[in-house]
mmCIF file of C-alpha atoms in Angstrom:
data_model
loop_
_atom_site.group_PDB
_atom_site.id
_atom_site.type_symbol
_atom_site.label_atom_id
_atom_site.label_comp_id
_atom_site.label_asym_id
_atom_site.label_seq_id
_atom_site.Cartn_x
_atom_site.Cartn_y
_atom_site.Cartn_z
ATOM 1 C CA MET A 775 0.041 -0.001 0.059
ATOM 2 C CA VAL A 776 1.329 3.262 -1.016
ATOM 3 C CA LYS A 777 0.799 5.832 1.828
ATOM 4 C CA GLY A 778 1.453 9.037 -0.251
ATOM 5 C CA ASP A 779 1.297 12.181 1.683
ATOM 6 C CA ARG A 780 1.718 11.312 5.549
ATOM 7 C CA ALA A 781 -0.702 13.951 6.844
ATOM 8 C CA GLU A 782 -3.233 12.506 4.297
ATOM 9 C CA TRP A 783 -2.734 8.992 5.508
ATOM 10 C CA ILE A 784 -3.209 9.950 9.049
ATOM 11 C CA ALA A 785 -6.360 11.859 8.258
ATOM 12 C CA ASN A 786 -7.705 8.773 6.368
ATOM 13 C CA TYR A 787 -6.751 6.506 9.291
ATOM 14 C CA PHE A 788 -8.741 8.643 11.674
ATOM 15 C CA LEU A 789 -11.751 8.696 9.213
ATOM 16 C CA ASN A 790 -11.348 4.973 8.705
ATOM 17 C CA ILE A 791 -11.804 4.266 12.605
ATOM 18 C CA GLN A 792 -14.640 6.744 12.893
ATOM 19 C CA ARG A 793 -16.377 4.895 10.059
ATOM 20 C CA LEU A 794 -15.688 1.434 11.713
ATOM 21 C CA LEU A 795 -16.845 2.766 15.221
ATOM 22 C CA GLU A 796 -20.085 4.011 13.502
ATOM 23 C CA GLU A 797 -20.831 1.183 11.156
ATOM 24 C CA TYR A 798 -20.127 -1.823 13.398
ATOM 25 C CA PRO A 799 -22.036 -2.647 16.559
ATOM 26 C CA ARG A 800 -19.444 -4.972 18.084
ATOM 27 C CA PHE A 801 -15.682 -5.412 18.154
ATOM 28 C CA PHE A 802 -12.955 -7.511 19.705
ATOM 29 C CA ILE A 803 -9.685 -6.253 21.117
ATOM 30 C CA VAL A 804 -6.905 -8.853 20.122
ATOM 31 C CA GLY A 805 -3.398 -9.263 21.057
ATOM 32 C CA ALA A 806 -0.990 -9.343 18.163
ATOM 33 C CA ASP A 807 2.267 -10.142 19.809
ATOM 34 C CA ASN A 808 4.378 -12.728 18.232
ATOM 35 C CA ASP A 809 2.211 -12.573 15.004
ATOM 36 C CA ARG A 810 3.987 -12.800 11.726
ATOM 37 C CA SER A 811 2.781 -11.100 8.738
ATOM 38 C CA LYS A 812 1.878 -14.288 7.019
ATOM 39 C CA GLN A 813 -0.285 -15.256 9.953
ATOM 40 C CA MET A 814 -1.999 -11.793 9.992
ATOM 41 C CA GLN A 815 -2.748 -12.270 6.259
ATOM 42 C CA GLN A 816 -4.301 -15.600 6.797
ATOM 43 C CA ILE A 817 -6.545 -14.175 9.646
ATOM 44 C CA ARG A 818 -7.375 -11.368 7.417
ATOM 45 C CA VAL A 819 -8.526 -13.773 4.596
ATOM 46 C CA SER A 820 -10.433 -15.926 7.009
ATOM 47 C CA LEU A 821 -12.414 -13.014 8.388
ATOM 48 C CA ARG A 822 -13.319 -11.605 4.829
ATOM 49 C CA GLY A 823 -16.781 -10.605 4.382
ATOM 50 C CA ILE A 824 -17.486 -11.209 8.244
ATOM 51 C CA ALA A 825 -15.277 -8.773 9.902
ATOM 52 C CA GLU A 826 -12.700 -6.039 9.539
ATOM 53 C CA ILE A 827 -9.269 -5.762 11.407
ATOM 54 C CA LEU A 828 -7.689 -2.561 12.149
ATOM 55 C CA MET A 829 -4.165 -2.296 13.249
ATOM 56 C CA GLY A 830 -2.237 0.836 14.238
ATOM 57 C CA LYS A 831 -0.256 2.951 16.556
ATOM 58 C CA ASN A 832 -1.869 2.720 20.122
ATOM 59 C CA THR A 833 -1.530 6.554 20.372
ATOM 60 C CA LYS A 834 -3.487 6.965 17.067
ATOM 61 C CA MET A 835 -6.041 4.476 18.221
ATOM 62 C CA ASN A 836 -6.463 6.288 21.590
ATOM 63 C CA LYS A 837 -6.734 9.746 19.953
ATOM 64 C CA ALA A 838 -9.421 8.543 17.425
ATOM 65 C CA ILE A 839 -11.448 6.676 19.956
ATOM 66 C CA ARG A 840 -11.319 9.873 22.189
ATOM 67 C CA GLY A 841 -12.547 11.805 19.342
ATOM 68 C CA GLN A 842 -15.737 9.690 19.279
ATOM 69 C CA LEU A 843 -16.399 9.852 23.042
ATOM 70 C CA SER A 844 -19.075 12.438 22.340
ATOM 71 C CA ASN A 845 -20.879 9.993 20.173
ATOM 72 C CA ASN A 846 -20.304 6.993 22.252
ATOM 73 C CA PRO A 847 -19.329 7.598 25.998
ATOM 74 C CA HIS A 848 -19.092 3.863 26.610
ATOM 75 C CA LEU A 849 -15.823 3.836 24.351
ATOM 76 C CA GLU A 850 -14.012 5.502 27.385
ATOM 77 C CA LYS A 851 -13.798 1.802 28.911
ATOM 78 C CA LEU A 852 -11.944 0.533 25.880
ATOM 79 C CA LEU A 853 -8.891 3.071 26.497
ATOM 80 C CA PRO A 854 -7.133 1.194 29.288
ATOM 81 C CA HIS A 855 -7.043 -2.142 27.222
ATOM 82 C CA ILE A 856 -5.071 -0.468 24.330
ATOM 83 C CA LYS A 857 -1.528 -1.289 25.427
ATOM 84 C CA GLY A 858 0.921 -3.476 23.646
ATOM 85 C CA ASN A 859 0.566 -4.770 20.152
ATOM 86 C CA VAL A 860 -3.123 -4.923 19.835
ATOM 87 C CA GLY A 861 -5.782 -4.596 17.018
ATOM 88 C CA LEU A 862 -9.376 -3.989 16.733
ATOM 89 C CA VAL A 863 -11.658 -6.686 14.918
ATOM 90 C CA PHE A 864 -14.965 -4.942 13.866
ATOM 91 C CA SER A 865 -18.050 -7.196 12.965
ATOM 92 C CA LYS A 866 -21.658 -7.349 12.589
ATOM 93 C CA GLU A 867 -21.811 -10.954 12.667
ATOM 94 C CA ASP A 868 -22.222 -13.305 15.534
ATOM 95 C CA PRO A 869 -19.417 -12.718 18.065
ATOM 96 C CA VAL A 870 -19.046 -16.592 18.738
ATOM 97 C CA LEU A 871 -18.436 -16.944 14.950
ATOM 98 C CA VAL A 872 -15.900 -14.183 14.829
ATOM 99 C CA ARG A 873 -14.101 -15.559 17.913
ATOM 100 C CA ASP A 874 -13.950 -18.979 16.430
ATOM 101 C CA LYS A 875 -12.519 -17.593 13.338
ATOM 102 C CA LEU A 876 -9.837 -15.968 15.361
ATOM 103 C CA LEU A 877 -8.932 -18.920 17.575
ATOM 104 C CA GLU A 878 -8.771 -21.094 14.408
ATOM 105 C CA ASN A 879 -5.581 -18.867 13.268
ATOM 106 C CA LYS A 880 -4.215 -18.714 16.794
ATOM 107 C CA VAL A 881 -0.628 -19.834 16.978
ATOM 108 C CA ALA A 882 1.342 -20.715 20.077
ATOM 109 C CA ALA A 883 3.960 -18.017 21.183
ATOM 110 C CA PRO A 884 7.673 -19.222 20.491
ATOM 111 C CA PRO A 885 9.463 -20.342 23.552
ATOM 112 C CA GLU A 886 11.355 -17.755 25.345
ATOM 113 C CA LEU A 887 15.091 -17.999 25.385
ATOM 114 C CA GLU A 888 16.432 -18.879 29.003
ATOM 115 C CA LEU A 889 19.875 -17.160 29.584
ATOM 116 C CA LEU A 890 21.907 -19.175 32.058
ATOM 117 C CA PRO A 891 25.013 -17.924 33.609
ATOM 118 C CA LEU A 892 28.238 -19.586 32.317
ATOM 119 C CA VAL A 893 30.834 -20.377 34.776
ATOM 120 C CA MET A 894 34.178 -21.462 33.701
ATOM 121 C CA SER A 895 36.526 -22.793 36.095
ATOM 122 C CA SER A 896 40.255 -22.993 35.655
#
């Protein structure tokens, strides 16, 4: 995707999140840590026609949601949950269907490396 002018791209992002918040009655907050781009693409394909995924910088998401508080004050409850690498999945469909589609694509996190001190004796 070619972004073009940065200011225009940011303005379009805010318009997009405004549209999604107005158009879709429900949404999920999903964690996206350790997700590869191929996995995200598979999730987008499986949700096509059912839901839309919005990813972005947390500060931009928070700012856009704060801009919608006058229309929907309940969105304020969402703000504390936008931490780390998260995305919003918007849908008009049954939440159980969307959740199941998301869980079908869930992949276990890679194991964390455990660093052990190395002691060399002489």
